[in-house]
């Protein structure tokens, strides 16, 4: 599918969203939340594999539209 370029983590630390650079040159994103359920205590995917965007800028715009808190937190880039 691709590899993560960066991520944003919600202010409460319970949700995060990743910008994905696809192998075909497109971009997408995936998200997950942290489950505090008694037998889980792990990250659970909540969205991935949806739309494909033609540029990183468009994908980031869509992330900010879907996860408004992402505009207010620092982007964590991967080296």
mmCIF file of N, CA and C in Angstrom:
data_model
loop_
_atom_site.group_PDB
_atom_site.id
_atom_site.type_symbol
_atom_site.label_atom_id
_atom_site.label_comp_id
_atom_site.label_asym_id
_atom_site.label_seq_id
_atom_site.Cartn_x
_atom_site.Cartn_y
_atom_site.Cartn_z
ATOM 1 N N UNK A 1 0.826 -1.191 0.000
ATOM 2 C CA UNK A 1 0.000 0.000 0.000
ATOM 3 C C UNK A 1 0.867 1.250 0.000
ATOM 4 N N UNK A 2 1.807 1.382 0.923
ATOM 5 C CA UNK A 2 2.638 2.561 0.998
ATOM 6 C C UNK A 2 3.306 2.660 2.348
ATOM 7 N N UNK A 3 3.788 3.846 2.662
ATOM 8 C CA UNK A 3 4.442 4.046 3.955
ATOM 9 C C UNK A 3 4.015 5.378 4.561
ATOM 10 N N UNK A 4 4.041 5.407 5.882
ATOM 11 C CA UNK A 4 3.630 6.608 6.612
ATOM 12 C C UNK A 4 4.672 7.712 6.426
ATOM 13 N N UNK A 5 4.179 8.902 6.120
ATOM 14 C CA UNK A 5 5.022 10.081 5.969
ATOM 15 C C UNK A 5 5.099 10.819 7.306
ATOM 16 N N UNK A 6 3.950 10.900 7.983
ATOM 17 C CA UNK A 6 3.854 11.619 9.239
ATOM 18 C C UNK A 6 2.576 11.215 9.954
ATOM 19 N N UNK A 7 2.406 11.746 11.164
ATOM 20 C CA UNK A 7 1.157 11.513 11.885
ATOM 21 C C UNK A 7 0.838 12.716 12.754
ATOM 22 N N UNK A 8 -0.426 12.795 13.122
ATOM 23 C CA UNK A 8 -0.921 13.775 14.071
ATOM 24 C C UNK A 8 -1.573 12.977 15.202
ATOM 25 N N UNK A 9 -1.322 13.376 16.436
ATOM 26 C CA UNK A 9 -1.924 12.715 17.595
ATOM 27 C C UNK A 9 -2.835 13.715 18.289
ATOM 28 N N UNK A 10 -4.050 13.285 18.596
ATOM 29 C CA UNK A 10 -5.034 14.180 19.223
ATOM 30 C C UNK A 10 -4.510 14.692 20.565
ATOM 31 N N UNK A 11 -4.992 15.858 20.999
ATOM 32 C CA UNK A 11 -4.530 16.434 22.259
ATOM 33 C C UNK A 11 -4.695 15.505 23.468
ATOM 34 N N UNK A 12 -5.726 14.658 23.455
ATOM 35 C CA UNK A 12 -5.917 13.743 24.586
ATOM 36 C C UNK A 12 -5.122 12.450 24.443
ATOM 37 N N UNK A 13 -4.408 12.287 23.299
ATOM 38 C CA UNK A 13 -3.573 11.113 23.084
ATOM 39 C C UNK A 13 -4.340 9.841 22.773
ATOM 40 N N UNK A 14 -5.633 9.949 22.496
ATOM 41 C CA UNK A 14 -6.472 8.772 22.272
ATOM 42 C C UNK A 14 -6.768 8.478 20.806
ATOM 43 N N UNK A 15 -6.346 9.365 19.909
ATOM 44 C CA UNK A 15 -6.601 9.175 18.493
ATOM 45 C C UNK A 15 -5.405 9.698 17.711
ATOM 46 N N UNK A 16 -5.099 9.047 16.591
ATOM 47 C CA UNK A 16 -4.032 9.529 15.726
ATOM 48 C C UNK A 16 -4.367 9.207 14.278
ATOM 49 N N UNK A 17 -3.832 10.035 13.394
ATOM 50 C CA UNK A 17 -4.080 9.879 11.964
ATOM 51 C C UNK A 17 -2.739 9.976 11.235
ATOM 52 N N UNK A 18 -2.562 9.113 10.235
ATOM 53 C CA UNK A 18 -1.312 9.013 9.482
ATOM 54 C C UNK A 18 -1.516 9.445 8.044
ATOM 55 N N UNK A 19 -0.573 10.201 7.502
ATOM 56 C CA UNK A 19 -0.524 10.500 6.084
ATOM 57 C C UNK A 19 0.288 9.379 5.444
ATOM 58 N N UNK A 20 -0.265 8.747 4.412
ATOM 59 C CA UNK A 20 0.373 7.615 3.758
ATOM 60 C C UNK A 20 0.771 7.982 2.326
ATOM 61 N N UNK A 21 2.055 7.775 2.004
ATOM 62 C CA UNK A 21 2.525 7.923 0.624
ATOM 63 C C UNK A 21 2.386 6.549 -0.030
ATOM 64 N N UNK A 22 1.545 6.472 -1.037
ATOM 65 C CA UNK A 22 1.273 5.202 -1.708
ATOM 66 C C UNK A 22 2.379 4.879 -2.711
ATOM 67 N N UNK A 23 2.558 3.605 -3.003
ATOM 68 C CA UNK A 23 3.575 3.175 -3.962
ATOM 69 C C UNK A 23 3.259 3.632 -5.390
ATOM 70 N N UNK A 24 2.002 3.937 -5.659
ATOM 71 C CA UNK A 24 1.621 4.380 -7.008
ATOM 72 C C UNK A 24 1.738 5.895 -7.193
ATOM 73 N N UNK A 25 2.273 6.591 -6.189
ATOM 74 C CA UNK A 25 2.457 8.037 -6.295
ATOM 75 C C UNK A 25 1.346 8.856 -5.667
ATOM 76 N N UNK A 26 0.252 8.229 -5.301
ATOM 77 C CA UNK A 26 -0.846 8.931 -4.648
ATOM 78 C C UNK A 26 -0.637 9.006 -3.139
ATOM 79 N N UNK A 27 -1.585 9.610 -2.474
ATOM 80 C CA UNK A 27 -1.548 9.746 -1.016
ATOM 81 C C UNK A 27 -2.889 9.346 -0.434
ATOM 82 N N UNK A 28 -2.871 8.907 0.783
ATOM 83 C CA UNK A 28 -4.078 8.566 1.507
ATOM 84 C C UNK A 28 -3.825 8.786 2.992
ATOM 85 N N UNK A 29 -4.767 8.361 3.811
ATOM 86 C CA UNK A 29 -4.546 8.444 5.249
ATOM 87 C C UNK A 29 -5.301 7.337 5.957
ATOM 88 N N UNK A 30 -4.849 7.049 7.155
ATOM 89 C CA UNK A 30 -5.480 6.052 8.001
ATOM 90 C C UNK A 30 -5.480 6.565 9.424
ATOM 91 N N UNK A 31 -6.411 6.079 10.222
ATOM 92 C CA UNK A 31 -6.486 6.552 11.605
ATOM 93 C C UNK A 31 -6.755 5.393 12.550
ATOM 94 N N UNK A 32 -6.523 5.656 13.820
ATOM 95 C CA UNK A 32 -6.757 4.663 14.857
ATOM 96 C C UNK A 32 -7.021 5.357 16.184
ATOM 97 N N UNK A 33 -7.639 4.629 17.096
ATOM 98 C CA UNK A 33 -7.882 5.154 18.433
ATOM 99 C C UNK A 33 -7.334 4.167 19.454
ATOM 100 N N UNK A 34 -7.034 4.679 20.650
ATOM 101 C CA UNK A 34 -6.532 3.804 21.704
ATOM 102 C C UNK A 34 -7.705 3.301 22.524
ATOM 103 N N UNK A 35 -7.827 1.986 22.601
ATOM 104 C CA UNK A 35 -8.916 1.370 23.360
ATOM 105 C C UNK A 35 -8.461 1.100 24.791
ATOM 106 N N UNK A 36 -9.237 1.610 25.725
ATOM 107 C CA UNK A 36 -8.989 1.362 27.144
ATOM 108 C C UNK A 36 -9.795 0.180 27.663
ATOM 109 N N UNK A 37 -10.431 -0.567 26.759
ATOM 110 C CA UNK A 37 -11.237 -1.717 27.171
ATOM 111 C C UNK A 37 -10.375 -2.687 27.976
ATOM 112 N N UNK A 38 -11.000 -3.351 28.914
ATOM 113 C CA UNK A 38 -10.280 -4.191 29.878
ATOM 114 C C UNK A 38 -9.284 -5.156 29.241
ATOM 115 N N UNK A 39 -9.660 -5.813 28.169
ATOM 116 C CA UNK A 39 -8.774 -6.815 27.577
ATOM 117 C C UNK A 39 -8.099 -6.350 26.295
ATOM 118 N N UNK A 40 -8.133 -5.036 26.030
ATOM 119 C CA UNK A 40 -7.480 -4.524 24.830
ATOM 120 C C UNK A 40 -6.257 -3.684 25.185
ATOM 121 N N UNK A 41 -6.462 -2.461 25.613
ATOM 122 C CA UNK A 41 -5.349 -1.540 25.875
ATOM 123 C C UNK A 41 -4.378 -1.515 24.698
ATOM 124 N N UNK A 42 -4.930 -1.191 23.522
ATOM 125 C CA UNK A 42 -4.126 -1.168 22.299
ATOM 126 C C UNK A 42 -4.735 -0.194 21.296
ATOM 127 N N UNK A 43 -3.981 0.068 20.223
ATOM 128 C CA UNK A 43 -4.466 0.916 19.141
ATOM 129 C C UNK A 43 -5.326 0.088 18.190
ATOM 130 N N UNK A 44 -6.487 0.651 17.820
ATOM 131 C CA UNK A 44 -7.448 -0.036 16.964
ATOM 132 C C UNK A 44 -7.679 0.820 15.713
ATOM 133 N N UNK A 45 -7.498 0.251 14.506
ATOM 134 C CA UNK A 45 -7.733 1.015 13.274
ATOM 135 C C UNK A 45 -9.203 1.440 13.167
ATOM 136 N N UNK A 46 -9.423 2.685 12.720
ATOM 137 C CA UNK A 46 -10.799 3.145 12.500
ATOM 138 C C UNK A 46 -11.019 3.640 11.080
ATOM 139 N N UNK A 47 -9.966 3.787 10.325
ATOM 140 C CA UNK A 47 -10.147 4.223 8.951
ATOM 141 C C UNK A 47 -8.870 4.072 8.169
ATOM 142 N N UNK A 48 -8.944 3.400 7.040
ATOM 143 C CA UNK A 48 -7.773 3.235 6.164
ATOM 144 C C UNK A 48 -8.247 2.759 4.804
ATOM 145 N N UNK A 49 -7.442 3.037 3.810
ATOM 146 C CA UNK A 49 -7.718 2.513 2.486
ATOM 147 C C UNK A 49 -8.835 3.215 1.739
ATOM 148 N N UNK A 50 -9.245 4.379 2.197
ATOM 149 C CA UNK A 50 -10.335 5.101 1.544
ATOM 150 C C UNK A 50 -9.898 5.783 0.268
ATOM 151 N N UNK A 51 -10.058 7.050 0.198
ATOM 152 C CA UNK A 51 -9.776 7.818 -1.006
ATOM 153 C C UNK A 51 -8.283 7.908 -1.296
ATOM 154 N N UNK A 52 -7.983 8.086 -2.568
ATOM 155 C CA UNK A 52 -6.611 8.313 -3.023
ATOM 156 C C UNK A 52 -6.539 9.743 -3.528
ATOM 157 N N UNK A 53 -5.541 10.487 -3.057
ATOM 158 C CA UNK A 53 -5.386 11.894 -3.421
ATOM 159 C C UNK A 53 -4.148 12.056 -4.287
ATOM 160 N N UNK A 54 -4.184 13.007 -5.205
ATOM 161 C CA UNK A 54 -3.108 13.212 -6.158
ATOM 162 C C UNK A 54 -1.884 13.921 -5.623
ATOM 163 N N UNK A 55 -2.002 14.549 -4.447
ATOM 164 C CA UNK A 55 -0.852 15.234 -3.876
ATOM 165 C C UNK A 55 -0.914 15.187 -2.349
ATOM 166 N N UNK A 56 0.239 15.393 -1.750
ATOM 167 C CA UNK A 56 0.314 15.431 -0.289
ATOM 168 C C UNK A 56 -0.543 16.572 0.255
ATOM 169 N N UNK A 57 -0.511 17.718 -0.412
ATOM 170 C CA UNK A 57 -1.259 18.882 0.052
ATOM 171 C C UNK A 57 -2.758 18.607 0.110
ATOM 172 N N UNK A 58 -3.281 17.941 -0.907
ATOM 173 C CA UNK A 58 -4.711 17.619 -0.919
ATOM 174 C C UNK A 58 -5.046 16.640 0.198
ATOM 175 N N UNK A 59 -4.199 15.634 0.390
ATOM 176 C CA UNK A 59 -4.438 14.650 1.450
ATOM 177 C C UNK A 59 -4.412 15.317 2.829
ATOM 178 N N UNK A 60 -3.468 16.216 3.049
ATOM 179 C CA UNK A 60 -3.391 16.920 4.340
ATOM 180 C C UNK A 60 -4.631 17.774 4.550
ATOM 181 N N UNK A 61 -5.093 18.431 3.494
ATOM 182 C CA UNK A 61 -6.331 19.225 3.581
ATOM 183 C C UNK A 61 -7.507 18.347 3.999
ATOM 184 N N UNK A 62 -7.585 17.164 3.439
ATOM 185 C CA UNK A 62 -8.662 16.231 3.779
ATOM 186 C C UNK A 62 -8.536 15.723 5.217
ATOM 187 N N UNK A 63 -7.320 15.481 5.671
ATOM 188 C CA UNK A 63 -7.100 15.077 7.066
ATOM 189 C C UNK A 63 -7.607 16.170 7.994
ATOM 190 N N UNK A 64 -7.221 17.404 7.719
ATOM 191 C CA UNK A 64 -7.657 18.523 8.575
ATOM 192 C C UNK A 64 -9.172 18.714 8.534
ATOM 193 N N UNK A 65 -9.794 18.409 7.404
ATOM 194 C CA UNK A 65 -11.250 18.523 7.313
ATOM 195 C C UNK A 65 -11.935 17.416 8.114
ATOM 196 N N UNK A 66 -11.357 16.227 8.109
ATOM 197 C CA UNK A 66 -11.967 15.090 8.805
ATOM 198 C C UNK A 66 -11.630 15.042 10.287
ATOM 199 N N UNK A 67 -10.460 15.544 10.646
ATOM 200 C CA UNK A 67 -9.986 15.526 12.041
ATOM 201 C C UNK A 67 -9.583 16.949 12.402
ATOM 202 N N UNK A 68 -10.562 17.770 12.775
ATOM 203 C CA UNK A 68 -10.306 19.197 12.995
ATOM 204 C C UNK A 68 -9.222 19.450 14.035
ATOM 205 N N UNK A 69 -9.085 18.555 15.008
ATOM 206 C CA UNK A 69 -8.048 18.723 16.032
ATOM 207 C C UNK A 69 -6.644 18.659 15.430
ATOM 208 N N UNK A 70 -6.494 18.043 14.237
ATOM 209 C CA UNK A 70 -5.159 17.897 13.633
ATOM 210 C C UNK A 70 -4.551 19.249 13.258
ATOM 211 N N UNK A 71 -5.386 20.255 13.054
ATOM 212 C CA UNK A 71 -4.873 21.595 12.736
ATOM 213 C C UNK A 71 -4.176 22.229 13.930
ATOM 214 N N UNK A 72 -4.528 21.771 15.134
ATOM 215 C CA UNK A 72 -4.043 22.411 16.362
ATOM 216 C C UNK A 72 -2.897 21.669 17.034
ATOM 217 N N UNK A 73 -2.415 20.587 16.438
ATOM 218 C CA UNK A 73 -1.316 19.824 17.036
ATOM 219 C C UNK A 73 -0.148 19.771 16.064
ATOM 220 N N UNK A 74 1.020 19.500 16.609
ATOM 221 C CA UNK A 74 2.236 19.434 15.792
ATOM 222 C C UNK A 74 2.241 18.183 14.918
ATOM 223 N N UNK A 75 2.584 18.370 13.665
ATOM 224 C CA UNK A 75 2.756 17.247 12.735
ATOM 225 C C UNK A 75 4.056 16.539 13.102
ATOM 226 N N UNK A 76 3.996 15.225 13.245
ATOM 227 C CA UNK A 76 5.163 14.418 13.609
ATOM 228 C C UNK A 76 5.683 13.743 12.342
ATOM 229 N N UNK A 77 6.712 14.345 11.725
ATOM 230 C CA UNK A 77 7.265 13.805 10.488
ATOM 231 C C UNK A 77 8.185 12.630 10.767
ATOM 232 N N UNK A 78 8.206 11.679 9.842
ATOM 233 C CA UNK A 78 9.118 10.542 9.918
ATOM 234 C C UNK A 78 10.311 10.824 9.022
ATOM 235 N N UNK A 79 11.488 10.540 9.526
ATOM 236 C CA UNK A 79 12.718 10.821 8.746
ATOM 237 C C UNK A 79 13.010 9.727 7.762
#
